[in-house]
Amino acid sequence: MSATSANAATPGGGAAGDFIPAAKPVIGEEEIEAAVRVLRSGNVVQGPQVAAFEDEFAALVAGRHCVAVNSGTSALLLALAGLGIGTGDEVIVPSFTFAATANAVRLTGATPVFADIDPATFCLDPAAVSALIGPRTAAIMPVHLYGHPADMRALGGLATRHGLAVVEDAAQAHGARLDGTPVGGFGDAACFSFYPTKNMHALEGGMVATADAELARRIRLLRNQGMERRYANELVGYNLRLTDVAAAIGRVQLGRLPGWNERRRANAAKLDAGLAGVPGLGIAAAAPDVVHVYHQYTVRVAGGRRDALQAFLTEQGIGCAVYYPTPVHLLPPFVAAGADLALPETQRAAAEVLSLPVHPSLSDADVDRITAAVRSFHLEPDMRELS
Ligand SMILES: *Cc1c(COP(=O)(O)O)cnc(C)c1O
């Protein structure tokens, strides 16, 4: 997945009006002006814009310490490394996620151990996690997939009982809440991504949030060659710094995030209503204690018809996508250990899910066109044969 493909224009001319993209990263005049101001200032890397971005982002994560880095993957890597996780450790992760989750574990030298998901939320199933905890388990890494919080109460309870760290992968869930607590406010550390297709972006970028000031300091050292003060290198570190251009864009986007998330939620509610009762289509309802921020609006398509619906919608000029067609444990870097795992809900989800456009740039007419197109596919020809 790349920003370019996310921006892709109409493929081959949609049959019914303008192409509706699956995602639409916003780079508005305000973002451009903020970037140009930084370039003219000459202060371009890990300077005042990065510091201000970290301060302002803290308001989204219950006032925790925030450390900005150059990607969400870097945030995950440094959260794990900062917690001392590495070779010989196991980290329990979902397989139904973007590969970055497991890549970050592997990059520390630790081993990802894949647990199945709860079919109602697409997030880690606490019972499946519990069954995998062993003497080498060091951490649990839940993913708030599609913008829906994982079951942090049950997972946090397990972590406390077994003395494990919790690292939230919140790359898709900026602003989501569970029982009034924002995601990023539960784990020992939480990681966000600012890739263009996420709910907010900084071209590229990431953030680690933690309540632990010492951990925040270790992550600051690790992102910058082991130094906080120039040439006072305290340990072996990386260069995973964020630029001030990215941070300035991120600050503009952070200001817009609440409105955009509201719009995503409104679009999702309209999709829910428009798609209710379609035979063979599964719509996941968010629990009442959850604020879902709909990074994706994802339905299940029964009867092996998912790929046919995706092809039909694409033909109709409606961008849609499968996140994720191959579970991570079956991807080449992980399959040697993963081939024999039984993760039935993960594999069922990979075969059934389809994400429809829900981004804030959709008009009400776009949403109506999406629901009408899905309805027309399911009514013809199969349903006619049944009636
Ligand atoms: C996007 C994403 C990441 C990685 O973020 P980058 O900024 O692209 O490195 C990690 N985990 C999940 C679940 C993601 O969706």
GROMACS .gro file of C-alpha atoms and ligand atoms in nm:
model
  402
    1MET     CA    1   0.000   0.000   0.000
    2SER     CA    2   0.139   0.342  -0.088
    3ALA     CA    3   0.014   0.699  -0.076
    4THR     CA    4   0.027   0.700  -0.453
    5SER     CA    5  -0.203   0.402  -0.484
    6ALA     CA    6  -0.429   0.546  -0.214
    7ASN     CA    7  -0.455   0.855  -0.432
    8ALA     CA    8  -0.507   0.659  -0.750
    9ALA     CA    9  -0.746   0.825  -0.991
   10THR     CA   10  -1.038   0.661  -1.166
   11PRO     CA   11  -0.937   0.324  -1.309
   12GLY     CA   12  -1.076   0.290  -1.657
   13GLY     CA   13  -1.364   0.534  -1.613
   14GLY     CA   14  -1.634   0.442  -1.357
   15ALA     CA   15  -1.967   0.340  -1.496
   16ALA     CA   16  -2.175   0.550  -1.259
   17GLY     CA   17  -2.032   0.896  -1.199
   18ASP     CA   18  -1.703   1.010  -1.051
   19PHE     CA   19  -1.470   0.759  -0.893
   20ILE     CA   20  -1.503   0.742  -0.514
   21PRO     CA   21  -1.157   0.658  -0.375
   22ALA     CA   22  -1.116   0.415  -0.084
   23ALA     CA   23  -0.908   0.676   0.100
   24LYS     CA   24  -0.841   1.043   0.039
   25PRO     CA   25  -0.543   1.194   0.220
   26VAL     CA   26  -0.594   1.568   0.275
   27ILE     CA   27  -0.312   1.810   0.197
   28GLY     CA   28  -0.486   2.146   0.220
   29GLU     CA   29  -0.365   2.506   0.192
   30GLU     CA   30  -0.310   2.522   0.569
   31GLU     CA   31  -0.081   2.219   0.559
   32ILE     CA   32   0.111   2.363   0.263
   33GLU     CA   33   0.154   2.701   0.432
   34ALA     CA   34   0.270   2.537   0.756
   35ALA     CA   35   0.528   2.333   0.564
   36VAL     CA   36   0.655   2.636   0.373
   37ARG     CA   37   0.690   2.838   0.697
   38VAL     CA   38   0.912   2.564   0.841
   39LEU     CA   39   1.125   2.546   0.525
   40ARG     CA   40   1.175   2.924   0.533
   41SER     CA   41   1.266   2.911   0.904
   42GLY     CA   42   1.562   2.681   0.836
   43ASN     CA   43   1.485   2.488   1.157
   44VAL     CA   44   1.379   2.166   0.991
   45VAL     CA   45   1.458   1.855   1.200
   46GLN     CA   46   1.334   1.768   1.551
   47GLY     CA   47   1.300   2.134   1.643
   48PRO     CA   48   1.021   2.353   1.782
   49GLN     CA   49   0.746   2.207   1.560
   50VAL     CA   50   0.823   1.853   1.680
   51ALA     CA   51   0.819   1.969   2.044
   52ALA     CA   52   0.485   2.148   1.994
   53PHE     CA   53   0.338   1.846   1.811
   54GLU     CA   54   0.436   1.620   2.104
   55ASP     CA   55   0.279   1.860   2.357
   56GLU     CA   56  -0.043   1.895   2.161
   57PHE     CA   57  -0.076   1.522   2.088
   58ALA     CA   58  -0.058   1.452   2.464
   59ALA     CA   59  -0.411   1.595   2.496
   60LEU     CA   60  -0.536   1.304   2.281
   61VAL     CA   61  -0.381   1.037   2.510
   62ALA     CA   62  -0.480   1.143   2.861
   63GLY     CA   63  -0.180   1.372   2.905
   64ARG     CA   64   0.084   1.103   2.858
   65HIS     CA   65   0.443   1.176   2.753
   66CYS     CA   66   0.466   1.178   2.374
   67VAL     CA   67   0.774   1.112   2.161
   68ALA     CA   68   0.751   1.180   1.786
   69VAL     CA   69   0.934   0.958   1.538
   70ASN     CA   70   0.946   0.916   1.161
   71SER     CA   71   0.685   0.639   1.124
   72GLY     CA   72   0.437   0.420   1.307
   73THR     CA   73   0.667   0.122   1.258
   74SER     CA   74   0.951   0.317   1.423
   75ALA     CA   75   0.717   0.399   1.711
   76LEU     CA   76   0.642   0.028   1.765
   77LEU     CA   77   1.009  -0.067   1.737
   78LEU     CA   78   1.118   0.195   1.992
   79ALA     CA   79   0.834   0.121   2.234
   80LEU     CA   80   0.939  -0.246   2.242
   81ALA     CA   81   1.312  -0.169   2.253
   82GLY     CA   82   1.257   0.094   2.523
   83LEU     CA   83   1.079  -0.167   2.734
   84GLY     CA   84   1.385  -0.391   2.699
   85ILE     CA   85   1.215  -0.647   2.475
   86GLY     CA   86   1.449  -0.833   2.239
   87THR     CA   87   1.611  -1.165   2.155
   88GLY     CA   88   1.464  -1.457   2.350
   89ASP     CA   89   1.137  -1.278   2.424
   90GLU     CA   90   0.795  -1.354   2.280
   91VAL     CA   91   0.534  -1.089   2.205
   92ILE     CA   92   0.172  -1.193   2.148
   93VAL     CA   93   0.023  -1.013   1.846
   94PRO     CA   94  -0.277  -1.059   1.618
   95SER     CA   95  -0.214  -1.211   1.276
   96PHE     CA   96  -0.511  -1.017   1.135
   97THR     CA   97  -0.330  -0.682   1.105
   98PHE     CA   98  -0.084  -0.494   0.886
   99ALA     CA   99   0.255  -0.670   0.878
  100ALA     CA  100   0.423  -0.372   1.054
  101THR     CA  101   0.290  -0.500   1.387
  102ALA     CA  102   0.484  -0.826   1.362
  103ASN     CA  103   0.777  -0.668   1.175
  104ALA     CA  104   0.843  -0.436   1.470
  105VAL     CA  105   0.859  -0.737   1.705
  106ARG     CA  106   1.098  -0.922   1.473
  107LEU     CA  107   1.319  -0.613   1.430
  108THR     CA  108   1.390  -0.612   1.805
  109GLY     CA  109   1.505  -0.976   1.784
  110ALA     CA  110   1.195  -1.098   1.967
  111THR     CA  111   0.947  -1.352   1.827
  112PRO     CA  112   0.588  -1.263   1.739
  113VAL     CA  113   0.338  -1.521   1.864
  114PHE     CA  114   0.011  -1.498   1.672
  115ALA     CA  115  -0.323  -1.511   1.851
  116ASP     CA  116  -0.670  -1.532   1.698
  117ILE     CA  117  -0.923  -1.248   1.695
  118ASP     CA  118  -1.269  -1.189   1.835
  119PRO     CA  119  -1.496  -1.209   1.528
  120ALA     CA  120  -1.717  -0.929   1.664
  121THR     CA  121  -1.439  -0.666   1.679
  122PHE     CA  122  -1.159  -0.805   1.456
  123CYS     CA  123  -0.925  -0.737   1.753
  124LEU     CA  124  -0.726  -0.980   1.974
  125ASP     CA  125  -0.937  -1.240   2.155
  126PRO     CA  126  -0.827  -1.232   2.522
  127ALA     CA  127  -0.902  -1.604   2.567
  128ALA     CA  128  -0.676  -1.688   2.272
  129VAL     CA  129  -0.403  -1.463   2.415
  130SER     CA  130  -0.433  -1.625   2.756
  131ALA     CA  131  -0.376  -1.971   2.606
  132LEU     CA  132  -0.046  -1.856   2.448
  133ILE     CA  133   0.117  -1.701   2.756
  134GLY     CA  134   0.431  -1.894   2.849
  135PRO     CA  135   0.767  -1.848   3.026
  136ARG     CA  136   0.914  -1.640   2.740
  137THR     CA  137   0.617  -1.408   2.693
  138ALA     CA  138   0.727  -1.050   2.757
  139ALA     CA  139   0.442  -0.843   2.614
  140ILE     CA  140   0.100  -0.833   2.452
  141MET     CA  141   0.058  -0.605   2.153
  142PRO     CA  142  -0.312  -0.546   2.075
  143VAL     CA  143  -0.407  -0.364   1.755
  144HIS     CA  144  -0.710  -0.132   1.759
  145LEU     CA  145  -0.797  -0.253   1.412
  146TYR     CA  146  -1.003  -0.036   1.175
  147GLY     CA  147  -1.036   0.226   1.455
  148HIS     CA  148  -1.213  -0.004   1.703
  149PRO     CA  149  -1.049  -0.040   2.047
  150ALA     CA  150  -0.927  -0.387   2.146
  151ASP     CA  151  -1.061  -0.534   2.472
  152MET     CA  152  -0.809  -0.351   2.692
  153ARG     CA  153  -0.985  -0.444   3.019
  154ALA     CA  154  -0.939  -0.819   2.966
  155LEU     CA  155  -0.595  -0.786   2.804
  156GLY     CA  156  -0.474  -0.547   3.076
  157GLY     CA  157  -0.596  -0.794   3.340
  158LEU     CA  158  -0.400  -1.077   3.177
  159ALA     CA  159  -0.088  -0.861   3.155
  160THR     CA  160  -0.109  -0.765   3.522
  161ARG     CA  161  -0.161  -1.125   3.636
  162HIS     CA  162   0.138  -1.251   3.434
  163GLY     CA  163   0.369  -0.949   3.472
  164LEU     CA  164   0.365  -0.863   3.100
  165ALA     CA  165   0.405  -0.531   2.922
  166VAL     CA  166   0.127  -0.400   2.696
  167VAL     CA  167   0.210  -0.205   2.380
  168GLU     CA  168  -0.095  -0.070   2.197
  169ASP     CA  169  -0.075  -0.054   1.819
  170ALA     CA  170  -0.304   0.247   1.776
  171ALA     CA  171  -0.188   0.324   1.420
  172GLN     CA  172  -0.550   0.311   1.299
  173ALA     CA  173  -0.729   0.455   1.600
  174HIS     CA  174  -0.637   0.818   1.679
  175GLY     CA  175  -0.915   0.946   1.906
  176ALA     CA  176  -1.095   0.613   1.965
  177ARG     CA  177  -1.222   0.547   2.318
  178LEU     CA  178  -1.320   0.260   2.542
  179ASP     CA  179  -1.523   0.331   2.856
  180GLY     CA  180  -1.427   0.699   2.830
  181THR     CA  181  -1.052   0.630   2.816
  182PRO     CA  182  -0.875   0.716   2.490
  183VAL     CA  183  -0.672   0.446   2.315
  184GLY     CA  184  -0.311   0.519   2.394
  185GLY     CA  185  -0.413   0.562   2.758
  186PHE     CA  186  -0.414   0.191   2.848
  187GLY     CA  187  -0.079   0.026   2.772
  188ASP     CA  188   0.275   0.075   2.904
  189ALA     CA  189   0.323   0.239   2.567
  190ALA     CA  190   0.102   0.313   2.268
  191CYS     CA  191   0.200   0.382   1.909
  192PHE     CA  192   0.037   0.595   1.641
  193SER     CA  193   0.107   0.634   1.269
  194PHE     CA  194   0.080   0.948   1.057
  195TYR     CA  195   0.092   0.777   0.717
  196PRO     CA  196  -0.123   0.963   0.459
  197THR     CA  197  -0.421   0.723   0.465
  198LYS     CA  198  -0.460   0.720   0.847
  199ASN     CA  199  -0.725   0.929   1.026
  200MET     CA  200  -0.466   1.210   1.042
  201HIS     CA  201  -0.123   1.230   0.878
  202ALA     CA  202   0.212   1.409   0.868
  203LEU     CA  203   0.314   1.273   0.523
  204GLU     CA  204   0.503   1.011   0.727
  205GLY     CA  205   0.545   1.000   1.102
  206GLY     CA  206   0.465   0.825   1.426
  207MET     CA  207   0.421   0.888   1.798
  208VAL     CA  208   0.485   0.687   2.113
  209ALA     CA  209   0.274   0.775   2.418
  210THR     CA  210   0.358   0.652   2.766
  211ALA     CA  211   0.281   0.743   3.126
  212ASP     CA  212   0.635   0.641   3.226
  213ALA     CA  213   0.878   0.937   3.213
  214GLU     CA  214   1.183   0.707   3.224
  215LEU     CA  215   1.055   0.501   2.930
  216ALA     CA  216   0.984   0.823   2.738
  217ARG     CA  217   1.343   0.932   2.798
  218ARG     CA  218   1.485   0.597   2.676
  219ILE     CA  219   1.275   0.627   2.360
  220ARG     CA  220   1.403   0.983   2.306
  221LEU     CA  221   1.758   0.850   2.331
  222LEU     CA  222   1.690   0.556   2.098
  223ARG     CA  223   1.539   0.778   1.826
  224ASN     CA  224   1.849   0.998   1.808
  225GLN     CA  225   2.177   0.801   1.824
  226GLY     CA  226   2.148   0.759   2.200
  227MET     CA  227   2.173   1.129   2.278
  228GLU     CA  228   1.946   1.393   2.426
  229ARG     CA  229   2.221   1.655   2.432
  230ARG     CA  230   2.436   1.678   2.122
  231TYR     CA  231   2.746   1.454   2.135
  232ALA     CA  232   2.656   1.326   2.482
  233ASN     CA  233   2.575   0.977   2.349
  234GLU     CA  234   2.455   0.752   2.631
  235LEU     CA  235   2.368   0.434   2.441
  236VAL     CA  236   2.353   0.283   2.093
  237GLY     CA  237   2.056   0.432   1.915
  238TYR     CA  238   1.893   0.476   1.578
  239ASN     CA  239   1.813   0.780   1.367
  240LEU     CA  240   1.432   0.775   1.360
  241ARG     CA  241   1.379   1.150   1.400
  242LEU     CA  242   1.075   1.336   1.265
  243THR     CA  243   1.121   1.650   1.054
  244ASP     CA  244   0.967   1.981   1.156
  245VAL     CA  245   0.794   1.994   0.817
  246ALA     CA  246   0.611   1.671   0.903
  247ALA     CA  247   0.535   1.790   1.256
  248ALA     CA  248   0.392   2.121   1.131
  249ILE     CA  249   0.161   1.932   0.896
  250GLY     CA  250   0.071   1.692   1.176
  251ARG     CA  251  -0.026   1.985   1.402
  252VAL     CA  252  -0.268   2.119   1.140
  253GLN     CA  253  -0.418   1.772   1.097
  254LEU     CA  254  -0.442   1.714   1.472
  255GLY     CA  255  -0.661   2.024   1.495
  256ARG     CA  256  -0.894   1.879   1.233
  257LEU     CA  257  -0.899   1.523   1.370
  258PRO     CA  258  -1.208   1.559   1.598
  259GLY     CA  259  -1.421   1.695   1.312
  260TRP     CA  260  -1.292   1.435   1.070
  261ASN     CA  261  -1.359   1.151   1.318
  262GLU     CA  262  -1.714   1.283   1.370
  263ARG     CA  263  -1.763   1.282   0.995
  264ARG     CA  264  -1.632   0.925   0.970
  265ARG     CA  265  -1.876   0.821   1.243
  266ALA     CA  266  -2.165   0.995   1.068
  267ASN     CA  267  -2.072   0.831   0.737
  268ALA     CA  268  -2.054   0.493   0.913
  269ALA     CA  269  -2.398   0.544   1.069
  270LYS     CA  270  -2.539   0.628   0.725
  271LEU     CA  271  -2.372   0.318   0.576
  272ASP     CA  272  -2.511   0.104   0.864
  273ALA     CA  273  -2.863   0.232   0.792
  274GLY     CA  274  -2.831   0.199   0.415
  275LEU     CA  275  -2.693  -0.154   0.430
  276ALA     CA  276  -2.915  -0.294   0.707
  277GLY     CA  277  -3.089  -0.615   0.608
  278VAL     CA  278  -2.886  -0.686   0.296
  279PRO     CA  279  -2.881  -1.068   0.275
  280GLY     CA  280  -2.534  -1.218   0.311
  281LEU     CA  281  -2.376  -0.894   0.437
  282GLY     CA  282  -2.241  -0.880   0.793
  283ILE     CA  283  -2.221  -0.538   0.961
  284ALA     CA  284  -2.031  -0.511   1.289
  285ALA     CA  285  -2.203  -0.292   1.546
  286ALA     CA  286  -1.969  -0.105   1.785
  287ALA     CA  287  -2.043  -0.176   2.152
  288PRO     CA  288  -2.210   0.109   2.344
  289ASP     CA  289  -1.899   0.171   2.560
  290VAL     CA  290  -1.684   0.218   2.249
  291VAL     CA  291  -1.609   0.530   2.043
  292HIS     CA  292  -1.514   0.377   1.706
  293VAL     CA  293  -1.326   0.615   1.474
  294TYR     CA  294  -1.376   0.410   1.156
  295HIS     CA  295  -1.031   0.416   1.005
  296GLN     CA  296  -1.206   0.155   0.791
  297TYR     CA  297  -1.572   0.067   0.751
  298THR     CA  298  -1.550  -0.307   0.709
  299VAL     CA  299  -1.828  -0.552   0.625
  300ARG     CA  300  -1.827  -0.930   0.591
  301VAL     CA  301  -1.948  -1.087   0.269
  302ALA     CA  302  -2.076  -1.442   0.306
  303GLY     CA  303  -2.090  -1.724   0.058
  304GLY     CA  304  -1.752  -1.667  -0.108
  305ARG     CA  305  -1.892  -1.359  -0.286
  306ARG     CA  306  -1.646  -1.104  -0.142
  307ASP     CA  307  -1.412  -1.084  -0.442
  308ALA     CA  308  -1.708  -1.063  -0.680
  309LEU     CA  309  -1.857  -0.772  -0.481
  310GLN     CA  310  -1.520  -0.595  -0.478
  311ALA     CA  311  -1.487  -0.634  -0.856
  312PHE     CA  312  -1.845  -0.512  -0.906
  313LEU     CA  313  -1.798  -0.202  -0.687
  314THR     CA  314  -1.470  -0.118  -0.861
  315GLU     CA  315  -1.652  -0.139  -1.194
  316GLN     CA  316  -1.913   0.100  -1.053
  317GLY     CA  317  -1.637   0.351  -0.969
  318ILE     CA  318  -1.633   0.279  -0.597
  319GLY     CA  319  -1.290   0.220  -0.445
  320CYS     CA  320  -1.289  -0.059  -0.188
  321ALA     CA  321  -1.018  -0.278  -0.043
  322VAL     CA  322  -0.942  -0.593   0.152
  323TYR     CA  323  -0.751  -0.531   0.475
  324TYR     CA  324  -0.592  -0.787   0.493
  325PRO     CA  325  -0.614  -1.066   0.235
  326THR     CA  326  -0.331  -1.275   0.384
  327PRO     CA  327  -0.296  -1.320   0.760
  328VAL     CA  328   0.052  -1.216   0.873
  329HIS     CA  329   0.139  -1.566   0.999
  330LEU     CA  330   0.107  -1.692   0.641
  331LEU     CA  331   0.327  -1.423   0.481
  332PRO     CA  332   0.671  -1.544   0.365
  333PRO     CA  333   0.874  -1.391   0.654
  334PHE     CA  334   0.655  -1.561   0.917
  335VAL     CA  335   0.515  -1.873   0.752
  336ALA     CA  336   0.796  -2.106   0.860
  337ALA     CA  337   0.665  -2.086   1.216
  338GLY     CA  338   0.308  -1.997   1.122
  339ALA     CA  339   0.203  -2.256   0.863
  340ASP     CA  340   0.052  -2.499   1.114
  341LEU     CA  341  -0.119  -2.245   1.341
  342ALA     CA  342  -0.494  -2.279   1.377
  343LEU     CA  343  -0.639  -1.926   1.369
  344PRO     CA  344  -0.987  -1.994   1.231
  345GLU     CA  345  -1.140  -1.650   1.294
  346THR     CA  346  -0.835  -1.481   1.140
  347GLN     CA  347  -0.864  -1.692   0.827
  348ARG     CA  348  -1.240  -1.647   0.803
  349ALA     CA  349  -1.201  -1.269   0.835
  350ALA     CA  350  -0.929  -1.262   0.567
  351ALA     CA  351  -1.169  -1.442   0.331
  352GLU     CA  352  -1.480  -1.235   0.413
  353VAL     CA  353  -1.386  -0.872   0.485
  354LEU     CA  354  -1.431  -0.580   0.250
  355SER     CA  355  -1.371  -0.217   0.347
  356LEU     CA  356  -1.598   0.044   0.188
  357PRO     CA  357  -1.513   0.416   0.165
  358VAL     CA  358  -1.591   0.602   0.491
  359HIS     CA  359  -1.339   0.890   0.478
  360PRO     CA  360  -1.447   1.245   0.569
  361SER     CA  361  -1.433   1.374   0.210
  362LEU     CA  362  -1.739   1.166   0.113
  363SER     CA  363  -2.057   1.357   0.039
  364ASP     CA  364  -2.398   1.226   0.147
  365ALA     CA  365  -2.462   1.148  -0.220
  366ASP     CA  366  -2.141   0.940  -0.232
  367VAL     CA  367  -2.258   0.737   0.069
  368ASP     CA  368  -2.598   0.684  -0.096
  369ARG     CA  369  -2.426   0.569  -0.414
  370ILE     CA  370  -2.216   0.319  -0.217
  371THR     CA  371  -2.514   0.166  -0.036
  372ALA     CA  372  -2.721   0.155  -0.355
  373ALA     CA  373  -2.440  -0.020  -0.542
  374VAL     CA  374  -2.393  -0.282  -0.269
  375ARG     CA  375  -2.768  -0.342  -0.256
  376SER     CA  376  -2.793  -0.381  -0.632
  377PHE     CA  377  -2.514  -0.639  -0.634
  378HIS     CA  378  -2.677  -0.857  -0.371
  379LEU     CA  379  -3.020  -0.831  -0.532
  380GLU     CA  380  -2.899  -0.937  -0.875
  381PRO     CA  381  -2.885  -1.198  -0.990
  382ASP     CA  382  -2.885  -1.427  -0.683
  383MET     CA  383  -3.176  -1.282  -0.494
  384ARG     CA  384  -3.398  -1.271  -0.800
  385GLU     CA  385  -3.341  -1.643  -0.844
  386LEU     CA  386  -3.460  -1.698  -0.488
  387SER     CA  387  -3.778  -1.491  -0.516
  388LIG     C1  388  -0.008   0.185   0.935
  388LIG     C2  389   0.011   0.083   1.038
  388LIG     C3  390   0.136   0.063   1.102
  388LIG     C4  391   0.264   0.126   1.055
  388LIG     O1  392   0.264   0.264   1.046
  388LIG     P1  393   0.365   0.334   0.943
  388LIG     O2  394   0.355   0.478   0.977
  388LIG     O3  395   0.316   0.302   0.806
  388LIG     O4  396   0.502   0.278   0.967
  388LIG     C5  397   0.142  -0.028   1.207
  388LIG     N1  398   0.034  -0.096   1.246
  388LIG     C6  399  -0.084  -0.083   1.186
  388LIG     C7  400  -0.201  -0.163   1.238
  388LIG     C8  401  -0.100   0.006   1.080
  388LIG     O5  402  -0.220   0.017   1.020
   0.00000   0.00000   0.00000
